[in-house]
Short mmCIF file of C-alpha atoms in Angstrom, two decimals:
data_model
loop_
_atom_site.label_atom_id
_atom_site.label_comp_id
_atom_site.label_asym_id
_atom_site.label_seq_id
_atom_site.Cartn_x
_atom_site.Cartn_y
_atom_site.Cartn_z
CA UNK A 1 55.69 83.72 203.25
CA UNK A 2 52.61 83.64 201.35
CA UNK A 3 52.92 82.38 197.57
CA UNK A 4 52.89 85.09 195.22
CA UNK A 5 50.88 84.54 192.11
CA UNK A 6 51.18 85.62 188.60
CA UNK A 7 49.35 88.83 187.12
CA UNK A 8 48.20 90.40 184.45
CA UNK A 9 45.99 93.35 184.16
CA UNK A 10 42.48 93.99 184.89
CA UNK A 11 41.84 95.66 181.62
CA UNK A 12 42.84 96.87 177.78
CA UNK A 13 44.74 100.35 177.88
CA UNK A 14 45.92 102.31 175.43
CA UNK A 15 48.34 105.09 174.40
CA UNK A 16 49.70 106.84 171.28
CA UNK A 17 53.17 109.22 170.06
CA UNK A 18 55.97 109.67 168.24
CA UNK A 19 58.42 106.47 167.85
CA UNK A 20 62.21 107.75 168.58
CA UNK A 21 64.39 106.56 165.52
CA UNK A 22 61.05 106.37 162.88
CA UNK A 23 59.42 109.74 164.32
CA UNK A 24 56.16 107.97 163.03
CA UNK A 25 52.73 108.11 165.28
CA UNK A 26 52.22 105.01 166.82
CA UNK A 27 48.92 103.06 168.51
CA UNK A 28 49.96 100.98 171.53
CA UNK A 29 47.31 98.72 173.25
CA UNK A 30 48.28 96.58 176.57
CA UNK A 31 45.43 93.84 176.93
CA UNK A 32 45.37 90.66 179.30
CA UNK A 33 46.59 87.68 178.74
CA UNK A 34 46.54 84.21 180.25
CA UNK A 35 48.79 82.33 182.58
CA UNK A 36 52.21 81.84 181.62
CA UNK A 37 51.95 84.05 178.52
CA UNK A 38 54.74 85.89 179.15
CA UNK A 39 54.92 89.55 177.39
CA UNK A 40 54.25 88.86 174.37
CA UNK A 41 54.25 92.05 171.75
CA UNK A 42 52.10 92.31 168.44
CA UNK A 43 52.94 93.73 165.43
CA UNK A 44 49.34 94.80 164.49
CA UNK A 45 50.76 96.54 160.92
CA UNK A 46 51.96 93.84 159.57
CA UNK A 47 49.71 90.97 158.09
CA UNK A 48 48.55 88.07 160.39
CA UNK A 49 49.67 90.09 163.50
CA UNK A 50 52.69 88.21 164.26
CA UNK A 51 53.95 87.87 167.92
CA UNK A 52 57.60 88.45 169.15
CA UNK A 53 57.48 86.88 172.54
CA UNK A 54 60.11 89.35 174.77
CA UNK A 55 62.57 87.56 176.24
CA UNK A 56 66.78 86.83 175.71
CA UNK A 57 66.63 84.46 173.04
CA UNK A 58 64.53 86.68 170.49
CA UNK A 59 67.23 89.45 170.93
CA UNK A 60 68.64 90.54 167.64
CA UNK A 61 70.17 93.90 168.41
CA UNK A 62 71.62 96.05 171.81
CA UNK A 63 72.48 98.79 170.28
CA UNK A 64 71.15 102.25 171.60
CA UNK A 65 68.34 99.86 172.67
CA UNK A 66 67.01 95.93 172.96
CA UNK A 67 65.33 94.95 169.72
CA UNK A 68 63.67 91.50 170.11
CA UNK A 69 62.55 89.16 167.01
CA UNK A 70 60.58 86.51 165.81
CA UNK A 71 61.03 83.69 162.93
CA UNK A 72 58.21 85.67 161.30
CA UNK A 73 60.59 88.93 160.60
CA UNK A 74 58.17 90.81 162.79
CA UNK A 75 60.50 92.66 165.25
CA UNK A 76 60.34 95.25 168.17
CA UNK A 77 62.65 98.48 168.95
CA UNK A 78 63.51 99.91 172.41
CA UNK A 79 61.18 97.50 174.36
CA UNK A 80 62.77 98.42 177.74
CA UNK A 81 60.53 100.93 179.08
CA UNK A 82 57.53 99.06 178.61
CA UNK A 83 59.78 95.85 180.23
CA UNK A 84 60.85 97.85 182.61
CA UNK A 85 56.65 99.52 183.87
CA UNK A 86 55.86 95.60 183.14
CA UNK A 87 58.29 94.21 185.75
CA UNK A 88 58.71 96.48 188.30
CA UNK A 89 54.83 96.38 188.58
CA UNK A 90 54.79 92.60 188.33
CA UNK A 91 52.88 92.22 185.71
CA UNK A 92 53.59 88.90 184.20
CA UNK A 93 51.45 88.54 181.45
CA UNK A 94 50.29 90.46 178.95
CA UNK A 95 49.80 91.72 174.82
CA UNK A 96 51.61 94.97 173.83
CA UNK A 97 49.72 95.67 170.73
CA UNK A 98 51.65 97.97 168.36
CA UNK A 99 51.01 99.47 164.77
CA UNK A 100 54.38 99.85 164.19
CA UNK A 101 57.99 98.57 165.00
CA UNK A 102 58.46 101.00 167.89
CA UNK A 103 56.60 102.36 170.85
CA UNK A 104 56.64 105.92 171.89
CA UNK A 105 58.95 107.17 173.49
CA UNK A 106 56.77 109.61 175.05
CA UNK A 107 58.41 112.22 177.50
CA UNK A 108 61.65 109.73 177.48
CA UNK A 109 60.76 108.10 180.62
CA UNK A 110 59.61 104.59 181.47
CA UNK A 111 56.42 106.68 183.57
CA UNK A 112 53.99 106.91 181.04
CA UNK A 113 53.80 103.37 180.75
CA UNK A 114 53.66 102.55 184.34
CA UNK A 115 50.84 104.91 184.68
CA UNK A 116 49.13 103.38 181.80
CA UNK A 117 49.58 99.78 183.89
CA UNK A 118 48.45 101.75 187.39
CA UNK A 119 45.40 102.71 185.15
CA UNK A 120 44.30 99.30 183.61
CA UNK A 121 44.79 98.03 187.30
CA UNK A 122 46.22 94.73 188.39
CA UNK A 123 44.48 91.23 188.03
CA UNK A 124 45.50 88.31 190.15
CA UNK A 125 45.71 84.73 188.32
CA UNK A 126 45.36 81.31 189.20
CA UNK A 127 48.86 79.93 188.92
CA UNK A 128 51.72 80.72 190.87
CA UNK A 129 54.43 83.82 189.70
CA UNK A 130 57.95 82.35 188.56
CA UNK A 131 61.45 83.83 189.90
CA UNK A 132 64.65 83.98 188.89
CA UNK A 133 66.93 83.53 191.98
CA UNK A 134 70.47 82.17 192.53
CA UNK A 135 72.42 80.95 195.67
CA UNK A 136 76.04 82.25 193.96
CA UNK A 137 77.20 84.93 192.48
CA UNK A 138 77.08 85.30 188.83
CA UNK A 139 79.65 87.92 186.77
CA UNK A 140 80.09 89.86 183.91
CA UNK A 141 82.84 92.03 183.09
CA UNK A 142 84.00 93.29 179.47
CA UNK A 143 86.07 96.76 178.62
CA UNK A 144 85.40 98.66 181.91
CA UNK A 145 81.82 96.99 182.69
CA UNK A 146 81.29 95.17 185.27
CA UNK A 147 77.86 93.37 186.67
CA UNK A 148 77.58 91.09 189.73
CA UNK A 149 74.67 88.77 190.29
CA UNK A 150 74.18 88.56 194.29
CA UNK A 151 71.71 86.23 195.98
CA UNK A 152 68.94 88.29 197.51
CA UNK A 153 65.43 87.75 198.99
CA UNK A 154 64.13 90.83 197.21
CA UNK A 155 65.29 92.36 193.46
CA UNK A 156 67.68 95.30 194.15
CA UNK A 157 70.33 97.28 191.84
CA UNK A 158 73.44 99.48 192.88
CA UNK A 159 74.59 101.01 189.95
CA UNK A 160 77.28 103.34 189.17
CA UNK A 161 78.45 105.20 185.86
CA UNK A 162 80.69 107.79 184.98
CA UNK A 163 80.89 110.77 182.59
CA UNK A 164 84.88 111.45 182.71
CA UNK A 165 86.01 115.30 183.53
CA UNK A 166 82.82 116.74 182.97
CA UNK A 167 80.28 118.47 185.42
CA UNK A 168 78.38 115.26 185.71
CA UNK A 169 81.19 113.12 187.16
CA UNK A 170 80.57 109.91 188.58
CA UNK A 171 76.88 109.14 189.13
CA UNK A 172 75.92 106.79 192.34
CA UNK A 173 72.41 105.04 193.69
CA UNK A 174 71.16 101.67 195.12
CA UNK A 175 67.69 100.83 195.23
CA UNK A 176 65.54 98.09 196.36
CA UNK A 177 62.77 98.04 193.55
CA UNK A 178 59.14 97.56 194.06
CA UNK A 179 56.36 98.87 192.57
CA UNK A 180 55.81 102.20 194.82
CA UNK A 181 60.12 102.84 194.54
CA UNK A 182 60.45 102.58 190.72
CA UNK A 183 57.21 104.68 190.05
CA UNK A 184 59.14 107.17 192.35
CA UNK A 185 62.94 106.85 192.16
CA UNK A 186 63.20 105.02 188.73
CA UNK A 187 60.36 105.22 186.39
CA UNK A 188 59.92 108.90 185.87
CA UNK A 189 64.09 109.28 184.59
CA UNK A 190 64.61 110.26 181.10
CA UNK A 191 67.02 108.66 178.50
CA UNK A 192 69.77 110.49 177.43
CA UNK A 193 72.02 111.73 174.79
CA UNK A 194 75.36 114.22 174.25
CA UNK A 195 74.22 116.84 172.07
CA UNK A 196 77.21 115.79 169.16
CA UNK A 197 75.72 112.24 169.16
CA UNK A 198 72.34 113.25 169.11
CA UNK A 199 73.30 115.30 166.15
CA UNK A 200 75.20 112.71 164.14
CA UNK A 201 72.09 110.28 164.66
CA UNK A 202 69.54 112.64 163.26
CA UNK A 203 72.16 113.03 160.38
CA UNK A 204 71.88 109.95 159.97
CA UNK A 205 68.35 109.75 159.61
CA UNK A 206 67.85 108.22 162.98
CA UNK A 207 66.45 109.78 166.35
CA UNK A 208 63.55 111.37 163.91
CA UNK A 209 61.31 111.87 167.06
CA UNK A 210 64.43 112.79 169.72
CA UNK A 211 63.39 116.43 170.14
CA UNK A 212 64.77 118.80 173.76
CA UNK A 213 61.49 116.83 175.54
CA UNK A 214 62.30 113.80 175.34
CA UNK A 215 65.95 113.41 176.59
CA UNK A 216 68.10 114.83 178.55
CA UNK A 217 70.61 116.33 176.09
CA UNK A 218 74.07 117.58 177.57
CA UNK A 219 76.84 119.77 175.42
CA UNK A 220 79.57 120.81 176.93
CA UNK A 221 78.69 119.64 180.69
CA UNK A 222 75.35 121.45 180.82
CA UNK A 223 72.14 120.34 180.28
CA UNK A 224 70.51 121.91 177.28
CA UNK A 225 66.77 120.11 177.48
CA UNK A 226 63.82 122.21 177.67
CA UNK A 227 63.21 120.96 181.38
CA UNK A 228 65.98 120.41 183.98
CA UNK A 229 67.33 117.42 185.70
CA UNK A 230 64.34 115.56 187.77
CA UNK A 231 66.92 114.24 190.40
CA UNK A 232 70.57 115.61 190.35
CA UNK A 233 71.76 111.57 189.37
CA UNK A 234 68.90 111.12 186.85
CA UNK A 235 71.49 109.27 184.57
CA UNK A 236 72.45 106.97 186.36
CA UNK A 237 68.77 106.39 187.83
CA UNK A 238 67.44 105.84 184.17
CA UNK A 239 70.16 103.53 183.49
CA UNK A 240 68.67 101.23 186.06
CA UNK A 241 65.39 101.80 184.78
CA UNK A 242 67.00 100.14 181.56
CA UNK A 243 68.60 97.12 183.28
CA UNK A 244 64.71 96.58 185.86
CA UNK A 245 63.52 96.09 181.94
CA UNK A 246 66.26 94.19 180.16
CA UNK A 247 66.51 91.79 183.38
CA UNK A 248 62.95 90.88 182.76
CA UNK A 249 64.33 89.07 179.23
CA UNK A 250 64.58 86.37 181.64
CA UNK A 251 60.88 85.73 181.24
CA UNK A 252 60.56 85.81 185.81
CA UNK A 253 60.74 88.58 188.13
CA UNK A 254 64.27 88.94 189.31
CA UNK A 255 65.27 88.19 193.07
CA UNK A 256 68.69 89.14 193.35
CA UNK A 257 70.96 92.25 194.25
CA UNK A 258 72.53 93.11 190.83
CA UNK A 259 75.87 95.50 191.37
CA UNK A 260 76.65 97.27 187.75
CA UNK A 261 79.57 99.35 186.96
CA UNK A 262 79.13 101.52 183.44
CA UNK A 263 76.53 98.91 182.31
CA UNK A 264 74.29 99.16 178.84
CA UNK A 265 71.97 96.95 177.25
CA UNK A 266 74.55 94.79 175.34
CA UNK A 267 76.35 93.75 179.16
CA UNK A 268 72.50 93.50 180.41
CA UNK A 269 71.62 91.30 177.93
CA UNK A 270 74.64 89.17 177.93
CA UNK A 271 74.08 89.36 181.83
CA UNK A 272 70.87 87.74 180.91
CA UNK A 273 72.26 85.00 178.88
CA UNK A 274 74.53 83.90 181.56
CA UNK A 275 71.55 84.03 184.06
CA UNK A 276 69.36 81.66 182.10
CA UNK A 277 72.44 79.42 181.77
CA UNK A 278 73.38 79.05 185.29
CA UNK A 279 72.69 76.22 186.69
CA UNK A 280 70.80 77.82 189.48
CA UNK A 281 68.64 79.94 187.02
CA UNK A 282 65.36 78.67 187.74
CA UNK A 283 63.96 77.95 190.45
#
């Protein structure tokens, strides 16, 4: 097998919209970055531009999404997407420039930022790409989730989740991800919200930019967003989207087969943890 080496991308890209929870406009520019840089996000708003460097031990907060911070109080919200284009499309350096603490969440989807890394294009560097891999399997399991860390000679997820007695049911689907099967199966799947919660966030003066295009909203078992389902299992698609990004808190690409049962970014991240711990964690 010929060695794999790291990249970042060929050129600065750019892309602007409304944040989620802030509903502010936001600038976002990707730009290259040198060998073993990592992803590394910039807080261009704030004075000095301060760097939050994205991996598992600058997460502060898993709820409704990963937040990642530095010592310098500069801080990130809902960095999966971007983690998620980044990794799948093994990109493994690289500055997210932002003027604000949030990226947009554009149609809801991770596939506005994978198009913006198909765009700037890929550039090879001189220094060989790092892996996470393990020869045993690795668990999590707290209140009804459940994730197990396989060995594997490629990265693969087989997720399932559940909606109780609703027309949704129980949502199913295993993929082996790669560049051309997460801009297909995984990157284009929306995030998404019951109507009553979606509600009692923008009560509470959160979800400012959540609008009908940029979820998919359900009340009552139907789908209420101004376009329909993109794949009848798009849930439990985009909640694989969420763990391809989250996994990449590791600071490698993954090799493994992870299994996940009703999983969300606080079990991903912990997941994480436990990876970097492991005494087969890096190889």
């Amino acid at each position: 097998m010929n060695m794999e080496m790291q990249n970042t991308i060929a050129k600065a890209v750019s892309f602007s919209g409304i944040a989620l929870h802030t509903g502010v406009r936001v600038h976002l520019t990707m730009k290259p970055a040198p060998v073993d840089t990592g992803i590394v996000f910039r807080r261009t708003d704030m004075p000095g531009n301060p760097e939050v460097r994205a991996h598992a031990a600058y997460v502060v907060d898993v709820r409704r999404a990963t937040t990642i911070a530095a010592p310098s109080k500069a801080f990130v919200v809902t960095v999966e997407h971007i983690m998620a284009s980044l990794h799948a499309a093994n990109v493994d350096n690289v500055y997210v420039e932002m003027d604000s603490a949030e990226p947009p969440i554009a149609d809801g989807s991770a596939g506005p930022y994978f198009r913006l890394i198909r765009e700037a294009g890929i550039q090879e560097q001189d220094a060989p790409a790092r892996y996470w891999t393990t020869d045993k399997p690795l668990y999590y399991e707290n209140r009804g989730t459940t994730l197990v860390v396989l060995p594997a000679e490629v990265f693969k997820i087989s997720c399932t989740v559940e909606f109780g007695e609703t027309a949704l049911g129980t949502q199913f689907f295993s993929l082996e991800v790669t560049p051309e099967s997460f801009e297909r199966e995984l990157g284009p799947c929306r995030t998404f919200a019951a109507y009553r919660d979606l509600a009692q966030l923008i009560a509470a003066g959160l979800a400012k930019g959540g609008s009908l295009d940029n979820a998919v909203v359900m009340h009552e078992g139907a789908i209420i967003s101004n376009e329909g389902l993109r794949f009848p299992n798009e849930m439990v698609r985009h909640k694989m989207m969420d763990m391809v990004g989250d996994l990449y808190l590791t600071g490698k690409r993954v090799r493994a087969h992870v299994i996940a049962i009703k999983p969300g970014h606080p079990s991903n991240v912990e997941t994480v943890k436990r990876m970097l711990a492991s005494e087969n964690g890096a190889k």
